[in-house]
Coordinates of C-alpha atoms and ligand atoms in Angstrom, one line a residue:
X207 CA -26.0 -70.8 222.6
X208 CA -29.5 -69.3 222.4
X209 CA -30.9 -69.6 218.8
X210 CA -33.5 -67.2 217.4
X211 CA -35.0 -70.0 215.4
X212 CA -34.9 -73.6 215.7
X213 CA -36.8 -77.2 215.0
X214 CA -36.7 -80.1 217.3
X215 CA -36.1 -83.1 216.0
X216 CA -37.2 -86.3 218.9
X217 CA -35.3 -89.3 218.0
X218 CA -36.5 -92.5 217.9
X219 CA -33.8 -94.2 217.1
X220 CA -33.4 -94.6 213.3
X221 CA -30.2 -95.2 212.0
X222 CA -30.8 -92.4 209.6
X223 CA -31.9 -89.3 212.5
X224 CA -28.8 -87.7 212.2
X225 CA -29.4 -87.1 208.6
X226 CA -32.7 -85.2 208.9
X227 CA -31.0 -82.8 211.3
X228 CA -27.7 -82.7 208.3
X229 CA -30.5 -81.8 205.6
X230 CA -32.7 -79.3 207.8
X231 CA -29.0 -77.1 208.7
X232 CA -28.1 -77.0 205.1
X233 CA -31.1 -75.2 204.6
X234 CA -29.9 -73.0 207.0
X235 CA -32.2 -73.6 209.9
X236 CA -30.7 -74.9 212.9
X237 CA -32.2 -78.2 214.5
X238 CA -31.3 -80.2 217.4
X239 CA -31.7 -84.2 218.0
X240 CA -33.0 -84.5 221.4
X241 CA -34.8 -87.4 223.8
X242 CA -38.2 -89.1 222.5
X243 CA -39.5 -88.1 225.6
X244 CA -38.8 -84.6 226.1
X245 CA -42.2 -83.2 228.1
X246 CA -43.9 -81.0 225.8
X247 CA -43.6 -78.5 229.1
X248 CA -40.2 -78.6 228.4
X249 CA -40.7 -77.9 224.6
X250 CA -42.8 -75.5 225.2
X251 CA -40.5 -73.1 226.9
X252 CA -37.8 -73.6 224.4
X253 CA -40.3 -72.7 222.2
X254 CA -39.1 -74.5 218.6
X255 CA -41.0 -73.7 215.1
X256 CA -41.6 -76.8 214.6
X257 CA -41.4 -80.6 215.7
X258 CA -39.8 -83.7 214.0
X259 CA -40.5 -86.9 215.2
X260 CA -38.0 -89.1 213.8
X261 CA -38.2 -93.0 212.2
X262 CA -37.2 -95.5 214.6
X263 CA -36.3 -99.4 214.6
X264 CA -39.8 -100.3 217.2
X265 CA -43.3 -100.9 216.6
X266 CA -45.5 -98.4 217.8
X267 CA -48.1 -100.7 218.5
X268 CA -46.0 -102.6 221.5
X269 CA -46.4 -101.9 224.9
X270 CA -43.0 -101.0 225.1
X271 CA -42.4 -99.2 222.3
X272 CA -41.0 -95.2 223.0
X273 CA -44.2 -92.7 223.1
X274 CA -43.8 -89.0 223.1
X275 CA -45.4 -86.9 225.2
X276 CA -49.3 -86.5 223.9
X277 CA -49.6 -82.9 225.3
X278 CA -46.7 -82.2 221.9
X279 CA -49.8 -82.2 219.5
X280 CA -51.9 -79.5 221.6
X281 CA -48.5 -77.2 221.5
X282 CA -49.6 -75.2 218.6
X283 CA -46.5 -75.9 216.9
X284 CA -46.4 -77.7 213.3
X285 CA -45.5 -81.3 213.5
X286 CA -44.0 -83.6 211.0
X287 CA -43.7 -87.5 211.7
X288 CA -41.3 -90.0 209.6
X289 CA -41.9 -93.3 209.6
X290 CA -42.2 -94.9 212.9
X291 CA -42.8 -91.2 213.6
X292 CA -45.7 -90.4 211.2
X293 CA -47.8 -93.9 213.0
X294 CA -46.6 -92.6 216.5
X295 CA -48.3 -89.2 215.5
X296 CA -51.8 -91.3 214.1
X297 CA -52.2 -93.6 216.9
X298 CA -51.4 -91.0 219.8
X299 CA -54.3 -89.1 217.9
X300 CA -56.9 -92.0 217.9
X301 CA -55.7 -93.5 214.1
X302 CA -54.9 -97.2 213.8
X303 CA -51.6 -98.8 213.3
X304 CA -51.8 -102.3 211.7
X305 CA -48.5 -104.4 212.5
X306 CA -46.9 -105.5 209.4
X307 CA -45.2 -108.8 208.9
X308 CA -43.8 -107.9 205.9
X309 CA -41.2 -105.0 205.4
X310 CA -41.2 -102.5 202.6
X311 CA -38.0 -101.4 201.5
X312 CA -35.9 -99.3 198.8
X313 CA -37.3 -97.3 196.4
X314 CA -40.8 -96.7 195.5
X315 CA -43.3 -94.6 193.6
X316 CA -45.6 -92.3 195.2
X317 CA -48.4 -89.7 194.1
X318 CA -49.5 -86.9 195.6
X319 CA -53.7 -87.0 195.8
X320 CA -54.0 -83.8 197.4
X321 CA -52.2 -80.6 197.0
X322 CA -50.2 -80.1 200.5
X323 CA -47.6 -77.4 201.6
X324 CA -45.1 -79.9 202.0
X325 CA -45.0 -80.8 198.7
X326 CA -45.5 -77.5 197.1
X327 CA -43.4 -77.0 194.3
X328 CA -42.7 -80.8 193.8
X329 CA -44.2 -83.1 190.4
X330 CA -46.9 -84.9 191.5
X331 CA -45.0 -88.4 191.1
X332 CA -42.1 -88.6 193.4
X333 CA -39.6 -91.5 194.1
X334 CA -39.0 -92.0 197.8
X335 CA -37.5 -94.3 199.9
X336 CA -39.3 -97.1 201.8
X337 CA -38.4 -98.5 204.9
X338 CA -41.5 -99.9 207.4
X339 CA -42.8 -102.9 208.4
X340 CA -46.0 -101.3 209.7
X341 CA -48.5 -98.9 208.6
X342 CA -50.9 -97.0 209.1
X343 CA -54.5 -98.8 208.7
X344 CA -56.9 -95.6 210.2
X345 CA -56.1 -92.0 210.0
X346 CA -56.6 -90.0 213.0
X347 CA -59.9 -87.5 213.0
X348 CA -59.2 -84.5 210.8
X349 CA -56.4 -86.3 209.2
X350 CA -56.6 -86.5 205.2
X351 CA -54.5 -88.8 203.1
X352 CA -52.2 -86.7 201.1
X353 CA -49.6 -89.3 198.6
X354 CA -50.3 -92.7 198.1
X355 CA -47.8 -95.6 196.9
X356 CA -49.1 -98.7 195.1
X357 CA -47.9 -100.6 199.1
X358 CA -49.2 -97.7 201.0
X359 CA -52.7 -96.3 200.4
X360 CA -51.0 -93.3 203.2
X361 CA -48.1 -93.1 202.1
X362 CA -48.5 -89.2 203.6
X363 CA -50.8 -87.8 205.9
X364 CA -51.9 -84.1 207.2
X365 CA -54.2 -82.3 209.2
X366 CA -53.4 -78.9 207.6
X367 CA -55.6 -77.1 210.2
X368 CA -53.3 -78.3 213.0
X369 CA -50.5 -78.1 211.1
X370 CA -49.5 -81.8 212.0
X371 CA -48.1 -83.9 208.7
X372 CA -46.4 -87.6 208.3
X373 CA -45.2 -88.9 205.8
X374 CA -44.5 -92.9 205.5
X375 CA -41.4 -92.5 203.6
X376 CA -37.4 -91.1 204.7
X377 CA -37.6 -87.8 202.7
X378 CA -33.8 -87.7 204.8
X379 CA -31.9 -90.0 202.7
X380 CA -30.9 -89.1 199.2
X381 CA -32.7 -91.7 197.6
X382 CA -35.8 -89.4 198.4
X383 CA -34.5 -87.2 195.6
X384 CA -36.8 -84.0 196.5
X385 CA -37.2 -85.1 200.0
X386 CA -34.5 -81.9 200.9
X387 CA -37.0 -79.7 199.3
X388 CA -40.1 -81.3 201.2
X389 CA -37.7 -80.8 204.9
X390 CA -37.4 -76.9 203.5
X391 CA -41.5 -76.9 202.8
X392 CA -42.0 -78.1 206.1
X393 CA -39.2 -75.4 208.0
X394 CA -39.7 -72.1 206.0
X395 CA -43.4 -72.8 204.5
X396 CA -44.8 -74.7 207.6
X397 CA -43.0 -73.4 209.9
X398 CA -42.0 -70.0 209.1
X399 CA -38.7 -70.3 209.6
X400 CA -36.2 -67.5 207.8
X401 CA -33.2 -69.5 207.6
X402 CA -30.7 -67.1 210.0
X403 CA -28.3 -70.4 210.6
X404 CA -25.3 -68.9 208.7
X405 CA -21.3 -69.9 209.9
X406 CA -20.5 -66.5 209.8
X407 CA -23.6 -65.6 212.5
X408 CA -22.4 -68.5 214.3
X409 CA -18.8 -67.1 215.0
X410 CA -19.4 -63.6 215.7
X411 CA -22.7 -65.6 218.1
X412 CA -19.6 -67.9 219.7
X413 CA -17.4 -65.5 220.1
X414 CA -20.0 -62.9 222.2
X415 CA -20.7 -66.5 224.2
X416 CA -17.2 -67.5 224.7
X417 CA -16.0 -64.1 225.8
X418 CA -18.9 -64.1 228.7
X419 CA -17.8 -67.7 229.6
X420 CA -14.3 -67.4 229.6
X421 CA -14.0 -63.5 231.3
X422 CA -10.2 -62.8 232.0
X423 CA -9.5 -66.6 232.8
X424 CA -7.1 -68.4 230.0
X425 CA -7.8 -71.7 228.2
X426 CA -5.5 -74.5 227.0
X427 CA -5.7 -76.7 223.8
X428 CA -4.6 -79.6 222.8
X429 CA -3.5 -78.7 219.0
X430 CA -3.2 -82.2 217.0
X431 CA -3.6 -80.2 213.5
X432 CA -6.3 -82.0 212.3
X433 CA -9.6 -80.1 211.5
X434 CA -11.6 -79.7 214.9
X435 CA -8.8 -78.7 217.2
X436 CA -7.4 -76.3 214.5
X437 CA -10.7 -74.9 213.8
X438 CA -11.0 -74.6 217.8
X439 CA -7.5 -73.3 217.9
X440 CA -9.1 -70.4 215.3
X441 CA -12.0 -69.4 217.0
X442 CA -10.8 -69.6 220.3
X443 CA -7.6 -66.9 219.6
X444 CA -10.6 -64.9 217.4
X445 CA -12.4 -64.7 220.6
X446 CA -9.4 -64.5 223.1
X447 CA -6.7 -63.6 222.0
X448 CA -3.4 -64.2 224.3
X449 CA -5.5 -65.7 227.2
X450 CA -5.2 -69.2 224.6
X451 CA -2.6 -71.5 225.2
X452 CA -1.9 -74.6 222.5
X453 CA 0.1 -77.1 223.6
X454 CA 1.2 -79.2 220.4
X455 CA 3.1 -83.0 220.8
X456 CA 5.1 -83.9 218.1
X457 CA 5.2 -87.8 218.8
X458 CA 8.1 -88.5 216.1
X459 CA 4.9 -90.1 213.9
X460 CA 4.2 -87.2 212.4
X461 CA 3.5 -86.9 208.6
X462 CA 6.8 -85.1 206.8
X463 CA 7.1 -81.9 208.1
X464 CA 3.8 -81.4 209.7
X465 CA 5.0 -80.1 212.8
X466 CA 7.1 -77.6 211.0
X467 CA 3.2 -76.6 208.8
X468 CA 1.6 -76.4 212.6
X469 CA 4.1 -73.8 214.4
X470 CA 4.5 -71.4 210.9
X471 CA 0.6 -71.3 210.8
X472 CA -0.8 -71.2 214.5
X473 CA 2.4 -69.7 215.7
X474 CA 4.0 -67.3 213.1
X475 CA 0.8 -66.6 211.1
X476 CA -2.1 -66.8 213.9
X477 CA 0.6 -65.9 216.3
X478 CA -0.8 -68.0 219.2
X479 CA 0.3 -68.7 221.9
X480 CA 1.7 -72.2 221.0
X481 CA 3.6 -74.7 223.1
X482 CA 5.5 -77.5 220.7
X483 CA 6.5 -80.6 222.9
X484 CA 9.3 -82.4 220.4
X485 CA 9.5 -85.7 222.2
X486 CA 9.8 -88.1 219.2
X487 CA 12.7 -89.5 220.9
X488 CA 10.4 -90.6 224.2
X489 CA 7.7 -91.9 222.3
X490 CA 10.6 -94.3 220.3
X491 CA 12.1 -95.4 222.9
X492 CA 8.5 -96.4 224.7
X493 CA 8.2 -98.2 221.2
X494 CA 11.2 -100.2 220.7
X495 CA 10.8 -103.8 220.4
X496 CA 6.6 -103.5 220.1
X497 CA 5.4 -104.6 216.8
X498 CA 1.8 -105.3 218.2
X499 CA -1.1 -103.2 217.1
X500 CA -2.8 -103.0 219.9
X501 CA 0.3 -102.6 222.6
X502 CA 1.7 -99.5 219.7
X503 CA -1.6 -98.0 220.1
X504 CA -1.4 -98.5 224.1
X505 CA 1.7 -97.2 224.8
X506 CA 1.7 -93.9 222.3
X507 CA -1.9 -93.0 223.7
X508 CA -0.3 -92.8 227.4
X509 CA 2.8 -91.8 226.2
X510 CA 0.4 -88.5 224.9
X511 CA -1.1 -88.5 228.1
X512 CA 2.0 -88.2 230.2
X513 CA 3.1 -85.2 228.1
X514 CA 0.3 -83.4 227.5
X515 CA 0.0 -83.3 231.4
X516 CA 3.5 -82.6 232.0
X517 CA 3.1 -79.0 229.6
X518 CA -0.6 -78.6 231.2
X519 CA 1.2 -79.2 234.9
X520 CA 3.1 -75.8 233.6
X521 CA -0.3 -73.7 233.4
X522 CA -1.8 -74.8 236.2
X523 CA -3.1 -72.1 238.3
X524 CA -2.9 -70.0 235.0
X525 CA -5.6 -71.4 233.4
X526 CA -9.1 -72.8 234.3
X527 CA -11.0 -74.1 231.1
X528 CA -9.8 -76.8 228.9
X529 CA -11.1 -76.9 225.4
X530 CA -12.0 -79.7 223.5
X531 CA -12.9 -80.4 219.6
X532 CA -16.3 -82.6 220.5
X533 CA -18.4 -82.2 217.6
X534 CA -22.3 -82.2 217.2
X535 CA -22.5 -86.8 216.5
X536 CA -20.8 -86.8 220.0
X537 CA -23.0 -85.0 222.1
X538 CA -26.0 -86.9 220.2
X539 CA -24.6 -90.2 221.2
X540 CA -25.4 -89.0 225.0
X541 CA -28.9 -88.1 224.6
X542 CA -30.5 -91.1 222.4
X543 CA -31.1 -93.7 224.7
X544 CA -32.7 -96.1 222.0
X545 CA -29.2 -96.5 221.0
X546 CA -29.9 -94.6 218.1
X547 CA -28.2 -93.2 215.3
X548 CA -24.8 -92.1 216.6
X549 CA -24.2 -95.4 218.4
X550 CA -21.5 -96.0 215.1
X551 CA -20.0 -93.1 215.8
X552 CA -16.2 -92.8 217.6
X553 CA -14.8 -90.2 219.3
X554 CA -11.4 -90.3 218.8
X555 CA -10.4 -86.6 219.4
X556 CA -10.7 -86.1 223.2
X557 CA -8.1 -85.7 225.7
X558 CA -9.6 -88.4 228.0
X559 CA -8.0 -89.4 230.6
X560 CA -5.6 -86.9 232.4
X561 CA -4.6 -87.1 236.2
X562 CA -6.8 -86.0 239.0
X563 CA -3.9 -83.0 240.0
X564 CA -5.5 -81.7 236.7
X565 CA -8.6 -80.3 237.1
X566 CA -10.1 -78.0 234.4
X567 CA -13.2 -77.0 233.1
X568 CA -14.9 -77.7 229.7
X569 CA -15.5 -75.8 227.2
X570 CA -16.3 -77.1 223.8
X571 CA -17.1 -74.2 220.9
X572 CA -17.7 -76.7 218.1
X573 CA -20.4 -78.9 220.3
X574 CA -23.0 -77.3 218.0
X575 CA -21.4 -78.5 214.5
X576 CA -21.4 -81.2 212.2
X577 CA -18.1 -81.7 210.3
X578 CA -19.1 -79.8 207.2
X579 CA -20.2 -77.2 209.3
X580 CA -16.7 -77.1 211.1
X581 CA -14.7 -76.6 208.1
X582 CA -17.4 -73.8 206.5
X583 CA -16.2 -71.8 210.2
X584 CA -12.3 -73.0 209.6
X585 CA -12.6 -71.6 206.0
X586 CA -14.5 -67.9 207.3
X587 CA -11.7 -67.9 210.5
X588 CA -8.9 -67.6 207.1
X589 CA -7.6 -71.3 207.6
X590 CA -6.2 -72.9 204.9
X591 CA -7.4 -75.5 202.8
X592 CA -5.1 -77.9 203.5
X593 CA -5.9 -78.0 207.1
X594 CA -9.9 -77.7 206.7
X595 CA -10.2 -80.1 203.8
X596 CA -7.1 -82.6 205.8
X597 CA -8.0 -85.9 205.6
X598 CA -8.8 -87.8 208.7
X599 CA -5.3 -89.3 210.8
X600 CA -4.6 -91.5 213.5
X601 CA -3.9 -90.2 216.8
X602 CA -1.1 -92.8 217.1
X603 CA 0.4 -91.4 213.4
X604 CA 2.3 -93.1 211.2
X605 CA 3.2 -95.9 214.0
X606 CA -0.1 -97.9 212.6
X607 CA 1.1 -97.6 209.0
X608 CA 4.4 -99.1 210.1
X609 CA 4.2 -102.5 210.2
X610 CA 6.1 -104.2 212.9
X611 CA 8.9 -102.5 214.5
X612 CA 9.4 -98.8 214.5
X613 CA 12.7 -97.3 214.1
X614 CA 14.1 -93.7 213.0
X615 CA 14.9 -94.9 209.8
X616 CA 11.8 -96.7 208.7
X617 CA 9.6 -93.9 209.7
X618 CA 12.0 -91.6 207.4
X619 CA 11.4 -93.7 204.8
X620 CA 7.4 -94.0 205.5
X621 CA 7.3 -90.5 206.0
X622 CA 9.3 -89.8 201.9
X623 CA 6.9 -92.4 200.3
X624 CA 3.7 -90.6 202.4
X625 CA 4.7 -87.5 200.8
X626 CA 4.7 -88.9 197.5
X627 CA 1.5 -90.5 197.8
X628 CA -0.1 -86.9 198.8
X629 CA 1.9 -85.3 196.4
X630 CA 0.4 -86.9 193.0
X631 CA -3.2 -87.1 194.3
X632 CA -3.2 -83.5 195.4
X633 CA -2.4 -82.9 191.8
X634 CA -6.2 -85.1 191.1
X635 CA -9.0 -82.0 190.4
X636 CA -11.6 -84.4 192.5
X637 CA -8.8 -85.1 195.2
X638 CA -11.5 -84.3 198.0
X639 CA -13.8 -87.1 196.6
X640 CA -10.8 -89.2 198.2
X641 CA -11.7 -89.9 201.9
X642 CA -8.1 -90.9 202.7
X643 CA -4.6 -91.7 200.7
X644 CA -1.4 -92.9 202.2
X645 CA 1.4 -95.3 202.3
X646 CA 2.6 -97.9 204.8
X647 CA 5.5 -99.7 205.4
X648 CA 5.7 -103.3 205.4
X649 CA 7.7 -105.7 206.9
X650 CA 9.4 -107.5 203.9
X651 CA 12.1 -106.7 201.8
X652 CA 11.9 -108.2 198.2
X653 CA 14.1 -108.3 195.4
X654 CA 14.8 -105.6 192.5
X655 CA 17.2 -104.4 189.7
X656 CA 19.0 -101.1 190.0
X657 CA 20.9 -100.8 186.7
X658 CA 23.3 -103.8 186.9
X659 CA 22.6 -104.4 190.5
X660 CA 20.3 -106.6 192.2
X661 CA 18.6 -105.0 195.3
X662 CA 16.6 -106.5 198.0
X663 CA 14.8 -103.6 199.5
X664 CA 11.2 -102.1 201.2
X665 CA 7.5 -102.4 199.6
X666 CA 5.3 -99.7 200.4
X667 CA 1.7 -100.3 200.2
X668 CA -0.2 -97.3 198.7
X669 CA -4.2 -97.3 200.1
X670 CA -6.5 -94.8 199.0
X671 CA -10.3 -95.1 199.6
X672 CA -13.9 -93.9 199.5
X673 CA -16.1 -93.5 202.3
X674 CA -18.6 -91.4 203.5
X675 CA -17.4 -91.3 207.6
X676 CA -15.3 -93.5 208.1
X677 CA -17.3 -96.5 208.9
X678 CA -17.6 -98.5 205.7
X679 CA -15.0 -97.6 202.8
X680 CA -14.4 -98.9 199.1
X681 CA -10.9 -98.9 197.6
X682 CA -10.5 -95.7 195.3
X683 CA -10.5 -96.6 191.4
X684 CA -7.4 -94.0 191.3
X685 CA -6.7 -94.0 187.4
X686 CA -4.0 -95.8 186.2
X687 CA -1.8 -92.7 185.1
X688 CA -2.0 -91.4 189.0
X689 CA -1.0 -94.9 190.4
X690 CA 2.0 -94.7 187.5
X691 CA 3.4 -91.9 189.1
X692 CA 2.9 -92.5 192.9
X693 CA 4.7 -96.0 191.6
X694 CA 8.0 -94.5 189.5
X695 CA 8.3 -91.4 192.6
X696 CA 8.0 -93.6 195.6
X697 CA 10.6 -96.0 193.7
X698 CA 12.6 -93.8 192.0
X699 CA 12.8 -90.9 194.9
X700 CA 12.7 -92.6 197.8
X701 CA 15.9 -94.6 199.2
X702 CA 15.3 -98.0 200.3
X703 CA 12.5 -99.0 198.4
X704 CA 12.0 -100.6 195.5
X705 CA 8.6 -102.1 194.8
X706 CA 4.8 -100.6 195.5
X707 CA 1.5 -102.1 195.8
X708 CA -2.1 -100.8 195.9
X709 CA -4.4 -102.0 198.7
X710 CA -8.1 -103.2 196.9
X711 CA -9.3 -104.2 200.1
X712 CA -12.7 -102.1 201.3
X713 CA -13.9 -102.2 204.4
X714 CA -15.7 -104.2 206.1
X715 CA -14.1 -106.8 206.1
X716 CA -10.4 -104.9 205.7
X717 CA -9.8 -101.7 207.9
X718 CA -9.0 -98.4 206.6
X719 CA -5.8 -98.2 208.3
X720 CA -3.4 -101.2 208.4
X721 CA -3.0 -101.9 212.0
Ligands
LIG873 P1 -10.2 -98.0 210.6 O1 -8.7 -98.4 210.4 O2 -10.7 -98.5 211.9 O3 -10.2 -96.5 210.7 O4 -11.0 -98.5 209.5 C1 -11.4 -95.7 210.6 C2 -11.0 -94.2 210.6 O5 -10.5 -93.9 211.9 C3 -9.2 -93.4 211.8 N1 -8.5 -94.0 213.0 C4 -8.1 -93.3 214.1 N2 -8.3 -92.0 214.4 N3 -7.2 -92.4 216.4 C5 -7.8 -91.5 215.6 O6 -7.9 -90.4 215.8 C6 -7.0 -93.7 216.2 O7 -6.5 -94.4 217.0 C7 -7.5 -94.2 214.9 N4 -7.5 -95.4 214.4 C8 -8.1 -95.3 213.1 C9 -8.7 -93.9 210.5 O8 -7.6 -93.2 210.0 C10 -9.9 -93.9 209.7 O9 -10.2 -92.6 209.2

């Protein structure tokens, strides 16, 4: 899509890039990550307001170390380095960079000396966050120091004239508290940016583009229900109508009655086109006997496979494009060759994979977005909140939350205690502060009292935790009063169990998921 306004953000690398793009798009101005060597030619035509070098994990004084192009600072257009960025920025200018054996890093103090646009509006003693083992020792020519730290006599750096500013700290991270406010300076002051990079401009943008792309030709989609593909399911129908075809697989391993929450709301409500495969009964047999993590995980993913083509074999000829959920951290991870931020990123949503007889075409609406982003366009297409706020689940279900073998009747019982689970934390006012909640089914039976009887039954293991993508994750302190009654329920509802634990394990060095 063509934007009317945007900032370029060159990546060096820093673990942290994807961040400065995240706080530059809440402002409202869209920004894109690309190479660290993108020709300033090439800049040129695109013709961004401004230009972000990024931090980066090298040391700008090695041979080796990533350059940008020099021809970027003769461009006209402002410039702001971070870090590794803001000493790429003075030495490609004729500054010195002094190569530091000692790293500074965490939180520091830092004044601002001289008054500078990108701090307008800010107290002149800011805490920022530190994270450099080199600095800069000799500002370019025309270069003024602008903030100083009691580490870092330049601690910021412009040449207002030029419009070219660093600064030594991450103002991306939140333990820059006003560095937000310094990335706004720098797009709307510096820049002259308006901020036009709304959701809603980005559907009724999408929808123009996808129309054009997609002429009277028909797409399918692979509807799992989770947030991208539903939000894709959305905006796709918006834009085309009948020519969109979901195909939905209902592997058995669904949560309860999920399937049943998928064909009211895309089918009855939307009223797309929507293809429901119920082969539970394949993917169980595929499964019998396989208590295995990995071989569970192997056989559902080409069980998936086999279906999805079988249903797409039906539409062939029909339709050309196939559409895909890949978000914004995916398409990053292919341009940052200094194995840069995204590297920790998976991509667990793509139909990879399907036989050569099936030969379609992209197209990906959401390869734009970051996740919050996603759910602000779920929310304007009129989806629910309990599809755009759904918490993240495994492709391969509730088979990796049974432990050991799967049959019909365990996954019934999974499936009554899962409920449960949801249930009384739905019922929490800061339930989205809860990354992910559910139950799993373990392999033991232990001993209980039902009135006079003794009973020797299922324990469910409830896990609930924190985490900001998935990547790292802290158990949830759920208060006591909420585990109480995910406890008595589960017990007291559900047959066949008849004792429940809570998971304190984070991650690393535990998993999210069980299995
Ligand atoms: P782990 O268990 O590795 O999970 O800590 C991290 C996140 O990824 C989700 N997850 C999956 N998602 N297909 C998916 O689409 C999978 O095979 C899969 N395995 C784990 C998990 O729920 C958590 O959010």
């Amino acid at each position: 899509m063509k934007h009317s306004e945007w900032i370029a953000i060159l990546d060096y690398g820093s673990q942290v890039t994807q961040l400065i793009a995240r706080r530059i798009r809440e402002q409202k101005v869209y920004c894109e990550i690309i190479r660290f060597d993108t020709p300033a030619t090439e800049l040129k035509k695109r013709a961004p307001k401004g230009i972000i070098l990024s931090g980066g994990p090298c040391s700008v004084p090695d041979a080796d170390a990533p350059k940008c192009d020099p021809a970027l600072f003769d461009l006209n257009i402002p410039i702001l380095g971070i870090c590794y960025g803001m000493q790429l920025t003075a030495q490609t200018l004729g500054g010195k960079v002094h190569k530091g054996t000692k790293r500074e890093y965490g939180k520091a103090m830092m004044r601002v000396t001289k008054p500078s646009q990108i701090f307008q509006g800010l107290e002149p003693e800011l805490q920022v966050w530190m994270s450099h083992g080199d600095k800069v020792e000799v500002l370019p020519k025309g270069f003024e120091a602008i903030a100083q730290s009691d580490n870092c006599p330049y601690a910021a750096m412009q040449d207002s004239t030029r419009k070219i500013y660093g600064v030594q700290f991450h103002p991306e991270v939140v333990h820059t508290p006003q560095g937000a406010q310094m990335l706004g300076n720098f797009a709307y002051k510096i820049c002259g940016c308006v901020g036009d990079w709304k959701m809603s401009k980005f559907i009724e943008e999408n929808i123009t583009a996808i129309r054009a792309k997609v002429g009277t030709d028909h797409v399918l989609l692979g509807l799992s229900g989770g947030v991208d593909s539903s939000v894709v399911a959305a905006l796709l129908h918006k834009a085309i109508g009948p020519q969109l075809h979901c195909v939905y697989v209902d592997n058995g391993l669904m949560r309860y009655r999920e399937t049943e929450e998928i064909e009211k709301l895309f089918g009855d409500a939307f009223g797309i086109d929507l293809t429901v495969a119920r082969e539970g009964d394949l993917f169980l047999k595929s499964l019998e006997g396989v208590s295995d993590p990995e071989k569970k995980r192997k056989i559902i993913g080409k069980t998936f496979i086999d279906v999805f083509a079988e249903k797409a074999r039906g539409f062939a000829g029909k339709v050309r494009y196939l559409a895909q959920g890949t978000l914004y951290p995916d398409v990053i991870e292919s341009v940052s060759p200094i194995g840069g931020p995204s590297a920790t990123i998976k991509s667990h949503h793509n139909v990879g994979g399907l036989p050569d007889d099936l030969q379609f075409d992209l197209i990906e609406p959401l390869r734009e977005l970051f996740k919050d982003e996603v759910r602000e366009v779920g929310r304007e297409l009129g989806l629910p909140s309990y599809v755009v706020d759904r918490q993240p689940f495994p492709g391969p279900g509730l088979a990796v939350r049974i432990i050991g073998d799967i049959t019909p009747e365990r996954i019934a019982v999974l499936q009554q205690a899962d409920l449960r689970v949801r249930e009384e934390i739905l019922k929490m006012p800061n339930h989205l502060d809860v990354w992910q909640y559910f139950a799993v089914l373990l392999p033991i039976q232990t001993v209980g009292v039902m009135g006079d009887d003794r009973t020797y039954e299922n324990v469910v293991a409830v896990r609930a935790v924190e985490s900001r993508d998935g990547m790292t994750a802290d158990w949830y302190k759920l208060p006591y009063e909420v585990l109480d009654s995910i406890s008595n329920r589960i017990i007291n509802e559900v047959k066949g169990v008849n004792r429940v634990c809570y998971d304190i394990s984070s991650k690393p060095p535990s998993t999210i998921e069980w299995e």
